[in-house]
Short mmCIF file of C-alpha atoms and ligand atoms in Angstrom, two decimals:
data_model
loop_
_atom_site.label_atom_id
_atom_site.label_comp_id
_atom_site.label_asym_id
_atom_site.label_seq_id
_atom_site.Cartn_x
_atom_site.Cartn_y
_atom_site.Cartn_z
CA UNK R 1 -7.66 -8.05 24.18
CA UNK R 2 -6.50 -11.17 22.45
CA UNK R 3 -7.65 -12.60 19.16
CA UNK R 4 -9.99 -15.49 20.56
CA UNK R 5 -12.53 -12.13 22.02
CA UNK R 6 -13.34 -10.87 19.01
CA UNK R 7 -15.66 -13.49 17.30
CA UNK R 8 -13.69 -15.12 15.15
CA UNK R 9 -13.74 -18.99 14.21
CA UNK R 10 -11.37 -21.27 15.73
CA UNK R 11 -10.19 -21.88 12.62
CA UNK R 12 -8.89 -18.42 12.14
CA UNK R 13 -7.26 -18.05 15.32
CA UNK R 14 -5.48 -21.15 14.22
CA UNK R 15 -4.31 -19.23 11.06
CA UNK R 16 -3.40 -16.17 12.86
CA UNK R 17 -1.22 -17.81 15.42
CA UNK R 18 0.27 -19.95 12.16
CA UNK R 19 1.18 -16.53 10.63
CA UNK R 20 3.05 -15.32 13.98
CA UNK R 21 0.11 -12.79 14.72
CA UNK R 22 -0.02 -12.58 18.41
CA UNK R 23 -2.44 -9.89 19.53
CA UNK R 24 -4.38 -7.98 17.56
CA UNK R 25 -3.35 -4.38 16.29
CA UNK R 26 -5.62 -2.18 17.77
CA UNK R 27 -7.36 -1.20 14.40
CA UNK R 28 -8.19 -4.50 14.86
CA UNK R 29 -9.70 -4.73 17.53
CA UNK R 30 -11.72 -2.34 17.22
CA UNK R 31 -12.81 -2.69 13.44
CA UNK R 32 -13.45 -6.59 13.73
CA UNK R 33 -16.57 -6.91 15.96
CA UNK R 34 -18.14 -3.72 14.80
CA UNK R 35 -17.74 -5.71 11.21
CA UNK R 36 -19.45 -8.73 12.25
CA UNK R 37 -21.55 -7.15 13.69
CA UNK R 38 -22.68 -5.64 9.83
CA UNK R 39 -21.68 -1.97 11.20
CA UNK R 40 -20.54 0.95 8.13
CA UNK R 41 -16.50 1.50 9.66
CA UNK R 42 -14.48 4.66 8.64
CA UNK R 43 -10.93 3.99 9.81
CA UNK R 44 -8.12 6.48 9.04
CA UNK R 45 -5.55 4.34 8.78
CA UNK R 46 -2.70 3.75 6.49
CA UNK R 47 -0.11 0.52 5.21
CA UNK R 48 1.41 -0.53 8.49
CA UNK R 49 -1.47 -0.16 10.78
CA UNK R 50 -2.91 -3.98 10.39
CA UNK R 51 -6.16 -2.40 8.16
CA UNK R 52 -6.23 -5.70 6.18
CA UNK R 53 -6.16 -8.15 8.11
CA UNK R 54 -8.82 -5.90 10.06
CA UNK R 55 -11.35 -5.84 7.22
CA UNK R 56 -10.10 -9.63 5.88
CA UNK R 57 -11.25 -11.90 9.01
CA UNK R 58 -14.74 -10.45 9.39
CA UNK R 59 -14.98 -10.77 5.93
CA UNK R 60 -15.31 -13.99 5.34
CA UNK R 61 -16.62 -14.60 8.85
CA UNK R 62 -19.68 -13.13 7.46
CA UNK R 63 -19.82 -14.84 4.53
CA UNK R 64 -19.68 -18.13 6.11
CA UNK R 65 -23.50 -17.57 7.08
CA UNK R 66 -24.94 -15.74 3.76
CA UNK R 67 -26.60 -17.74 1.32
CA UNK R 68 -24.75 -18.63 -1.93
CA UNK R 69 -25.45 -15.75 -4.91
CA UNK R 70 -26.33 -16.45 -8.13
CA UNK R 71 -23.85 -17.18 -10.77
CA UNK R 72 -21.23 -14.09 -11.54
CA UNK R 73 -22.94 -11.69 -8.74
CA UNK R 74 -20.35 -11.47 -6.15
CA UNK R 75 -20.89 -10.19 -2.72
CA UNK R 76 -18.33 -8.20 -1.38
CA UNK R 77 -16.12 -5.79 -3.77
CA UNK R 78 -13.27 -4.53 -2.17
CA UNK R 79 -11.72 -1.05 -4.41
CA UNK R 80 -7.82 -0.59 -4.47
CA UNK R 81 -6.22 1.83 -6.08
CA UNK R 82 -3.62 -0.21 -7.99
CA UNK R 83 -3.09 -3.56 -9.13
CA UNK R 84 -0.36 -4.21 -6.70
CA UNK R 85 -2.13 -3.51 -3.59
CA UNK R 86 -5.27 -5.63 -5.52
CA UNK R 87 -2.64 -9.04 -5.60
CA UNK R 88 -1.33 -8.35 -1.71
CA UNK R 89 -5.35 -7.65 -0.32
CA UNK R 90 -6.44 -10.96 -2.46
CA UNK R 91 -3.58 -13.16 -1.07
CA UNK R 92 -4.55 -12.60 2.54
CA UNK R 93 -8.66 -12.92 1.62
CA UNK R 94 -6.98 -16.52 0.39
CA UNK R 95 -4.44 -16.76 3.08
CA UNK R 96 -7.41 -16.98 5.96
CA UNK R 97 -10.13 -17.91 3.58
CA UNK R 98 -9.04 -21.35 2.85
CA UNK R 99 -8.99 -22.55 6.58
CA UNK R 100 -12.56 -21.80 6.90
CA UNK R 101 -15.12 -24.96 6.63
CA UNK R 102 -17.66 -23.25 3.68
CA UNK R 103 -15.09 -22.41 0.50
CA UNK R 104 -15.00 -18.81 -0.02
CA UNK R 105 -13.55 -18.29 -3.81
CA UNK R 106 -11.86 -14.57 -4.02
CA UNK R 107 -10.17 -12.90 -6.81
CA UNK R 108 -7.99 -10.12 -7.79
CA UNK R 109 -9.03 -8.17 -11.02
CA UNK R 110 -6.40 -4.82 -12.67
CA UNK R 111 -5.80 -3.32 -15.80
CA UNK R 112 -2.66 -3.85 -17.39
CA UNK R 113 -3.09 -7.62 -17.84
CA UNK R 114 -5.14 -9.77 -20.42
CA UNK R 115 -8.89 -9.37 -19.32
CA UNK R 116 -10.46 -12.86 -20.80
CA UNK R 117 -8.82 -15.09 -17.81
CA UNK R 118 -10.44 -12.93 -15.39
CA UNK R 119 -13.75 -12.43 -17.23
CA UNK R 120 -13.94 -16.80 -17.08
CA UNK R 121 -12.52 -16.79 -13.36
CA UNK R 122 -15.33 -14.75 -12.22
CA UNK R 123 -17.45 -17.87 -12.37
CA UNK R 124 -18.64 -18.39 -8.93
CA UNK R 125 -16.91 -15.51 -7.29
CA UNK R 126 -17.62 -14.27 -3.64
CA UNK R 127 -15.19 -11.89 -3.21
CA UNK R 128 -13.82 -9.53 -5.59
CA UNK R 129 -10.65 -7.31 -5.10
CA UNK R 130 -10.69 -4.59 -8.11
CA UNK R 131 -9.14 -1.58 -9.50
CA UNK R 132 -11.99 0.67 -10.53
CA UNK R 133 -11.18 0.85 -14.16
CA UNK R 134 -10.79 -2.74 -15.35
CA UNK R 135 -14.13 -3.14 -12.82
CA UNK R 136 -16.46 -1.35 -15.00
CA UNK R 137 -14.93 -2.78 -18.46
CA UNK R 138 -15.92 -6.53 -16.58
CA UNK R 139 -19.30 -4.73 -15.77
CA UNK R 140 -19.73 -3.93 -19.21
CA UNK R 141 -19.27 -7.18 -20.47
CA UNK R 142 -21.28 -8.76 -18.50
CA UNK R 143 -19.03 -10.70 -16.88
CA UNK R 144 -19.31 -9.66 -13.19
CA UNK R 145 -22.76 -8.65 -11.47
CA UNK R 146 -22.89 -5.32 -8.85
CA UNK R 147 -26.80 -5.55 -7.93
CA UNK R 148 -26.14 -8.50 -4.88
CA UNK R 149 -23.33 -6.80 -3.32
CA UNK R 150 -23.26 -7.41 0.57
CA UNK R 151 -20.31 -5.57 1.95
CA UNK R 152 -18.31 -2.81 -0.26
CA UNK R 153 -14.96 -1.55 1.04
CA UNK R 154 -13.15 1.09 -0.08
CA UNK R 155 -8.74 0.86 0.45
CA UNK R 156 -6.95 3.53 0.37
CA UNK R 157 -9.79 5.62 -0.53
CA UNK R 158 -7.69 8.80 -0.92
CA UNK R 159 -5.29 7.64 -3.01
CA UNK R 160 -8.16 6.46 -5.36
CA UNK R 161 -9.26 10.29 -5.73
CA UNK R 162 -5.55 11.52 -6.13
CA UNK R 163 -5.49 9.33 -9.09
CA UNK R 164 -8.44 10.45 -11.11
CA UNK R 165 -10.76 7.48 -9.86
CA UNK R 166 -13.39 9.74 -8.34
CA UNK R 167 -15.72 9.36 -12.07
CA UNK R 168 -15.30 5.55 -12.40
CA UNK R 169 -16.19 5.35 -8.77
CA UNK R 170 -19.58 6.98 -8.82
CA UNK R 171 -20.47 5.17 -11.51
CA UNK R 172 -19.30 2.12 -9.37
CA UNK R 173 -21.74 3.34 -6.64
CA UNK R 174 -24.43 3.81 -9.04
CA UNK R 175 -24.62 -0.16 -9.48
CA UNK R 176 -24.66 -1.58 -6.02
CA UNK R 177 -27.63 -1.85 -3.76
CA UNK R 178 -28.75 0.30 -1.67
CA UNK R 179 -28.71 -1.43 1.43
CA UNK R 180 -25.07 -2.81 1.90
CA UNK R 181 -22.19 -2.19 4.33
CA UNK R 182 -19.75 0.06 4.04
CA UNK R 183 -16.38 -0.30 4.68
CA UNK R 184 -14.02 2.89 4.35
CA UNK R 185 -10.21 3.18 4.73
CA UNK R 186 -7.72 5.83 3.92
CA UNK R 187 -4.69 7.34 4.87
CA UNK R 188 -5.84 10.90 5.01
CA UNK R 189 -8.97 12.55 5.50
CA UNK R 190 -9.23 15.01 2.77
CA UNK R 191 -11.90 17.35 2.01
CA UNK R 192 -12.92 14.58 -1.34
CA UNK R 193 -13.00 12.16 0.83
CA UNK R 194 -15.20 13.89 3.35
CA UNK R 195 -17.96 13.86 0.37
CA UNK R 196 -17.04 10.04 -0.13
CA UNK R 197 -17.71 9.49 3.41
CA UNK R 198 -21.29 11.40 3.42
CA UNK R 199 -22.44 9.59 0.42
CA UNK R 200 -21.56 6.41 2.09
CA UNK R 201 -21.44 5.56 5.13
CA UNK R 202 -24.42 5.69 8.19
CA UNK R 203 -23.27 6.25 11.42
CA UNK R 204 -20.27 4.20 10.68
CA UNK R 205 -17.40 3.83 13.41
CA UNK R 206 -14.85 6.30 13.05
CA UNK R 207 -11.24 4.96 13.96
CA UNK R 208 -8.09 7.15 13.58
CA UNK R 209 -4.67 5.09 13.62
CA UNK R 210 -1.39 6.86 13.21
CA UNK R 211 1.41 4.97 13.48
CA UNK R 212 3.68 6.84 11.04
CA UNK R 213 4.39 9.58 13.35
CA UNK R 214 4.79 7.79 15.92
CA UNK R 215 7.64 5.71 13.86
CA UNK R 216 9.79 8.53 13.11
CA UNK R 217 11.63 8.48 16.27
CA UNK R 218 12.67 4.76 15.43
CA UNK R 219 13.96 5.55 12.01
CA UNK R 220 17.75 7.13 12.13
CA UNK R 221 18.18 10.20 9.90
CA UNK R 222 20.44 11.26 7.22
CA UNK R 223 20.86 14.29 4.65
CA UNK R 224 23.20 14.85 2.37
CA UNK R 225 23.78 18.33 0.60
CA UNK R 226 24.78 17.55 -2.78
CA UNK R 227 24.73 19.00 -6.30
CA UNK R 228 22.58 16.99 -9.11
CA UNK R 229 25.31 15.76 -11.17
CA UNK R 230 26.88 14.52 -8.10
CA UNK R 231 23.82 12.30 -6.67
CA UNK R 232 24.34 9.28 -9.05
CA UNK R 233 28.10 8.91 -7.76
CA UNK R 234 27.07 9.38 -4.28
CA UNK R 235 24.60 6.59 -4.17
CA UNK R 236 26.79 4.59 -5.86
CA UNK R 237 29.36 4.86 -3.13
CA UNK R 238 26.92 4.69 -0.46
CA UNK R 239 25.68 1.68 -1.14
CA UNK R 240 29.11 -0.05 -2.27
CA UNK R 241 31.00 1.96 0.57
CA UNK R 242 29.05 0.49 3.47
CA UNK R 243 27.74 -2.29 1.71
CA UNK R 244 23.77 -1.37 1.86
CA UNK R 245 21.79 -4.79 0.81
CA UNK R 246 17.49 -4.15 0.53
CA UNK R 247 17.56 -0.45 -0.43
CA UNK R 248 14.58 1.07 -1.47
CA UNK R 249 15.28 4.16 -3.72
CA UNK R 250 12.47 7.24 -4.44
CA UNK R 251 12.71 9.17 -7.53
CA UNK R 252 10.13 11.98 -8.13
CA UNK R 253 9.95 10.56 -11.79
CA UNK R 254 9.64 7.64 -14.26
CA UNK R 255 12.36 8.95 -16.39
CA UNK R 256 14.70 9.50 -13.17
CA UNK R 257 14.23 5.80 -11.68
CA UNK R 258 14.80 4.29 -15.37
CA UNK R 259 17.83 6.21 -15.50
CA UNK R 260 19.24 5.51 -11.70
CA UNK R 261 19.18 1.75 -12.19
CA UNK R 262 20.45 2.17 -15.56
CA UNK R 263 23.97 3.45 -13.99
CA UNK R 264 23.22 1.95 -10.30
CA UNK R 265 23.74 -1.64 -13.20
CA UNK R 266 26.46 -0.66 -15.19
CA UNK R 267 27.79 -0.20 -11.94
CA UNK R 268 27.59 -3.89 -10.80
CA UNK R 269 25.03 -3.01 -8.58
CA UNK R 270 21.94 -5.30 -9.02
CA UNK R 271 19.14 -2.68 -9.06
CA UNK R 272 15.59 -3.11 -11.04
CA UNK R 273 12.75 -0.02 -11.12
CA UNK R 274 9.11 -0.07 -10.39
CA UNK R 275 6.80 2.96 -11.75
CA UNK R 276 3.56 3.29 -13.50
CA UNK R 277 4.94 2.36 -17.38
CA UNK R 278 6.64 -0.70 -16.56
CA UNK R 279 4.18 -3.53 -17.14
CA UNK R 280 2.20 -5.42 -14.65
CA UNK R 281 4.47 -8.85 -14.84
CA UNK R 282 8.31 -6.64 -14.67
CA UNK R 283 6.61 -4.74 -11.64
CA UNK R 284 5.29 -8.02 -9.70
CA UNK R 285 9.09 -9.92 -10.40
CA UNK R 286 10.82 -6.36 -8.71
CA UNK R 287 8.69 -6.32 -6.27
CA UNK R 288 9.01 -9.84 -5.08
CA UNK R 289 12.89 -10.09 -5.93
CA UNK R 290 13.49 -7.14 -3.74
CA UNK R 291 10.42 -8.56 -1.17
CA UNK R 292 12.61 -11.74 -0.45
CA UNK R 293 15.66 -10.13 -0.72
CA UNK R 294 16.88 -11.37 -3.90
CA UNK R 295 17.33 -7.79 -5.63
CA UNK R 296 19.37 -5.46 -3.89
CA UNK R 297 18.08 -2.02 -4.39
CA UNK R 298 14.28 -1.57 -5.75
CA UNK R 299 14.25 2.05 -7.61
CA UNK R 300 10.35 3.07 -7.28
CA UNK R 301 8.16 6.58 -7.77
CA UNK R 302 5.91 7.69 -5.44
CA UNK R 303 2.68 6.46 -7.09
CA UNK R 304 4.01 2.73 -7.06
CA UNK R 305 5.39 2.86 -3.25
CA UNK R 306 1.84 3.41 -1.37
CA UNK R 307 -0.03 0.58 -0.38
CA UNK R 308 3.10 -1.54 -1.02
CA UNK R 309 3.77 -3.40 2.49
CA UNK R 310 7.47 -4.73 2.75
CA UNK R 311 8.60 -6.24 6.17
CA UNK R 312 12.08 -5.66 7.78
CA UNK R 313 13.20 -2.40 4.94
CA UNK R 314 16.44 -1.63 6.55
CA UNK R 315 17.22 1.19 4.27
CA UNK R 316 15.18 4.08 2.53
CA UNK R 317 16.82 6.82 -0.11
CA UNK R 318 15.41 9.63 -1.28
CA UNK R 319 17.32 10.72 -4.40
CA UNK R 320 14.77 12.89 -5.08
CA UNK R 321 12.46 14.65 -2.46
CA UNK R 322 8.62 14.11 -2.77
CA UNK R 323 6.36 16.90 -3.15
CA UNK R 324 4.71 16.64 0.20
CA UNK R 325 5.89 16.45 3.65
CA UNK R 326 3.33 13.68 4.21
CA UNK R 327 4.69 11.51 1.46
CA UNK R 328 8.41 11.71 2.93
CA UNK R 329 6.81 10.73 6.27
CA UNK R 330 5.35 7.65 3.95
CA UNK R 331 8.15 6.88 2.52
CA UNK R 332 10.37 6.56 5.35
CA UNK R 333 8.29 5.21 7.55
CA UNK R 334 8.72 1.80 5.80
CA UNK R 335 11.78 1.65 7.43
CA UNK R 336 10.51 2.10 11.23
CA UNK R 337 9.00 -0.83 12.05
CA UNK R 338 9.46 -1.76 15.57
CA UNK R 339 10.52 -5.14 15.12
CA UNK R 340 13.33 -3.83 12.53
CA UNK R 341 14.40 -0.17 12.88
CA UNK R 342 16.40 1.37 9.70
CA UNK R 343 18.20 4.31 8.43
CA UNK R 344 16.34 6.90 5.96
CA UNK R 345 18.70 9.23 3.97
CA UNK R 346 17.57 12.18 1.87
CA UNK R 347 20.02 13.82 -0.87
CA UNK R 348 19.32 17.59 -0.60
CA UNK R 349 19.89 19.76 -3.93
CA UNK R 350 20.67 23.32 -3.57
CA UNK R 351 17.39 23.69 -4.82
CA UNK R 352 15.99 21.36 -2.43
CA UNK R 353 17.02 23.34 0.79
CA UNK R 354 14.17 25.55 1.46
CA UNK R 355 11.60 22.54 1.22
CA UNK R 356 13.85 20.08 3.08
CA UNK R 357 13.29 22.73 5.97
CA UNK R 358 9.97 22.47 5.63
CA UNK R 359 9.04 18.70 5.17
CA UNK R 360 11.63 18.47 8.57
CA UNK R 361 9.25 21.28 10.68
CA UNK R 362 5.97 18.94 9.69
CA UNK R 363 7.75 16.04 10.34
CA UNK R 364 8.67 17.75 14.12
CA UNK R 365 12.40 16.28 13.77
CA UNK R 366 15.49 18.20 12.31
CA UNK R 367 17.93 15.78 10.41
CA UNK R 368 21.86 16.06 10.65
CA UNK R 369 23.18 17.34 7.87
CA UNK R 370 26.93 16.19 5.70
CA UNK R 371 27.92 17.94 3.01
CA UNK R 372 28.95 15.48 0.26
CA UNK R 373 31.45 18.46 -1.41
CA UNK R 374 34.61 17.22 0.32
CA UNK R 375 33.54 13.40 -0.56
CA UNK R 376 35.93 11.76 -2.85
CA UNK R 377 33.68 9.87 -5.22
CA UNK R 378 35.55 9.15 -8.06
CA UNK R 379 35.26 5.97 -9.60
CA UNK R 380 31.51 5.65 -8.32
P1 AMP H 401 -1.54 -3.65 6.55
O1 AMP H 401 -1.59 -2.34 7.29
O2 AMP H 401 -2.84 -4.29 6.49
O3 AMP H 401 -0.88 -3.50 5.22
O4 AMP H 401 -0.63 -4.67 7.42
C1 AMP H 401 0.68 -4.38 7.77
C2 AMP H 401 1.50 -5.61 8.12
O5 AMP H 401 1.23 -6.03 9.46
C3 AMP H 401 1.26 -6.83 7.26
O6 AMP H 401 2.53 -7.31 6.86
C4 AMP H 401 0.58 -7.84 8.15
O7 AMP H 401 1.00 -9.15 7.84
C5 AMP H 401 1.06 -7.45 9.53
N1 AMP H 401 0.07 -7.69 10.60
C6 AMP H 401 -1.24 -7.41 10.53
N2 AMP H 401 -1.83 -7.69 11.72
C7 AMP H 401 -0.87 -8.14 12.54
C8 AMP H 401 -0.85 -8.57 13.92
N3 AMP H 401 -1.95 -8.57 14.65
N4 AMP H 401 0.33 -8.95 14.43
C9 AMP H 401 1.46 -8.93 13.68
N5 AMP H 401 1.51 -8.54 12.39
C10 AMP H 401 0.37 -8.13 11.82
#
């Protein structure tokens, strides 16, 4: 089905075609005309699968033919779970909003940056991308209205729960009307957000997209046995050695990724981290730098990496393994895109062994194994 059946304005289609889009994904097609058409959606769906861009166009499509709100009482409020994934949904709401005939003003609002610009750019507001905490402090102050809300989504609902949002979000819910639509995404359907989904949504449509699995088989494979002290030196020398350019580094903690660019730099290698304590303005540089490939290897923790959607990663490390099998599937699945297949290579501890063999029986794929014991890495 291409674009031009779904219901969208000219204009759009315009936009989409501008932005290389050629059909749509099939969240997309399914999600779009069952959102104009002012339906509740519950789509299992996760970074990758086109879920933006899904809830984005019908959006505003809708919103061309509502009546302007008063002053400071937006109409759609779309919850993220961090600030990052609050900047990327805004840009496309601004991306396709701007090509439409009736303005649409949209806005991004976090924690971890000064709130007076965003409690006087709320003026005149329709759309409202938020993190749940700094939400409820603009609440407070009166600077942002919940009572006229039209449309409420909810991105990457489970990760909002993981994260201790589940309190700030009921009182969220408490505030909007009763009669709205309801927009629901998340990556997994957990037994939390089961009860999210009963207290929301009425006969909503129920889309399941899966794409990560399906990825794995484009994504090539590599595990290295290797002792702790040795894992510093051997990422040194694999990325020197073969000359690795866009790597995107997991560590399973803050202190770890501070300290792996610390030596990946001493080492001449240009390397900057991204985690929860760096602040909002170092983590938005990385992140583009390494985005337009002007920062060779991005060192991030798990909590930063969701939601995060980078195009073409050839290469994916984990120094560390994640706890879950599901979050190595995440992780390395930002390297198999279709368009761009890449290489995903896991450094395996001695006390790492037993749960590699797990997170590889869930995945359904065994990885070849080197061990790095005969490597000569001196001078890395
Ligand atoms: P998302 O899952 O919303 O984070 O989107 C994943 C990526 O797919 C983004 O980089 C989008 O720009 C891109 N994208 C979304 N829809 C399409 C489409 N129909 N054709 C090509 N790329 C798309």
């Amino acid at each position: 089905m291409p674009f031009t059946a779904l219901g969208l304005h000219p204009s759009i289609i315009q936009a989409l075609s501008d932005q290389g889009y050629k059909q749509p994904y099939p969240i997309q097609s399914e999600v779009i005309p069952a959102i104009l058409d002012k339906k509740d959606v519950l789509g299992i769906a996760q970074t990758g699968s086109g879920k933006t861009v899904g809830f984005v166009l019908p959006i505003l499509m809708n919103l061309q033919r509502s009546s302007p709100t008063k002053s400071r009482h937006i109409n759609v409020l779309v919850l993220v779970p961090t600030r990052e994934l609050a900047v990327q949904v805004n840009e496309v709401f601004q991306v396709f909003g701007q090509v439409l005939p009736n303005r649409v003003k949209t806005m991004a609002v976090y924690g971890g940056a000064s709130i007076n610009p965003q409690m006087m750019g709320l003026h005149g507001v329709n759309i409202l991308v938020a993190t749940p905490g700094r939400l409820l402090e603009l609440v407070e102050s009166n600077a942002v209205h919940l009572s006229e809300i039209q449309t409420l989504v909810l991105d990457e609902a489970d990760k909002m729960l993981n994260m201790g949002f589940t309190d700030e979000m009921n009182r969220i819910f408490e505030l909007l009307p009763k009669k709205r639509q309801n927009l629901l995404f998340s990556a997994t359907l957990s037994l939390e957000v089961d009860i999210v989904n009963r207290v929301l949504l009425r006969d909503p449509l129920i889309i399941k997209i899966e794409p990560e699995n399906d990825n794995i088989d484009l994504i090539s494979q590599l595990a290295y046995f290797v002792t702790d002290e040795r894992k510093g030196p051997l990422l040194r020398y694999l990325i020197k050695h073969n000359n690795l350019q866009q790597v995107l580094v997991f560590t399973s903690s803050v202190y770890s990724a501070d300290n792996v660019t610390d030596k990946l730099r001493k080492n001449g290698i240009d390397a900057m981290a991204i985690h929860s304590k760096k602040s909002q303005g170092a983590r938005m540089d990385a992140l583009g730098r390494f985005k337009f490939g002007e920062l060779r290897v991005l060192v991030a923790t798990d909590l930063i990496s969701r939601g995060i959607d980078i195009k073409f990663l050839p290469y994916v490390i984990n120094y560390e393994l994640p706890r879950s099998p599901k979050e190595f599937i995440h992780r390395i699945g930002r390297t198999g895109r279709a368009e761009s297949p890449g290489e995903a290579i896991s450094f395996i501890a001695p006390a790492d062994e037993h749960h590699f063999k797990v997170i590889q029986k869930k995945m359904g794929k065994w990885v070849t194994m080197i061990d790095s014991a005969g490597m000569d890495l001196k001078g890395y």
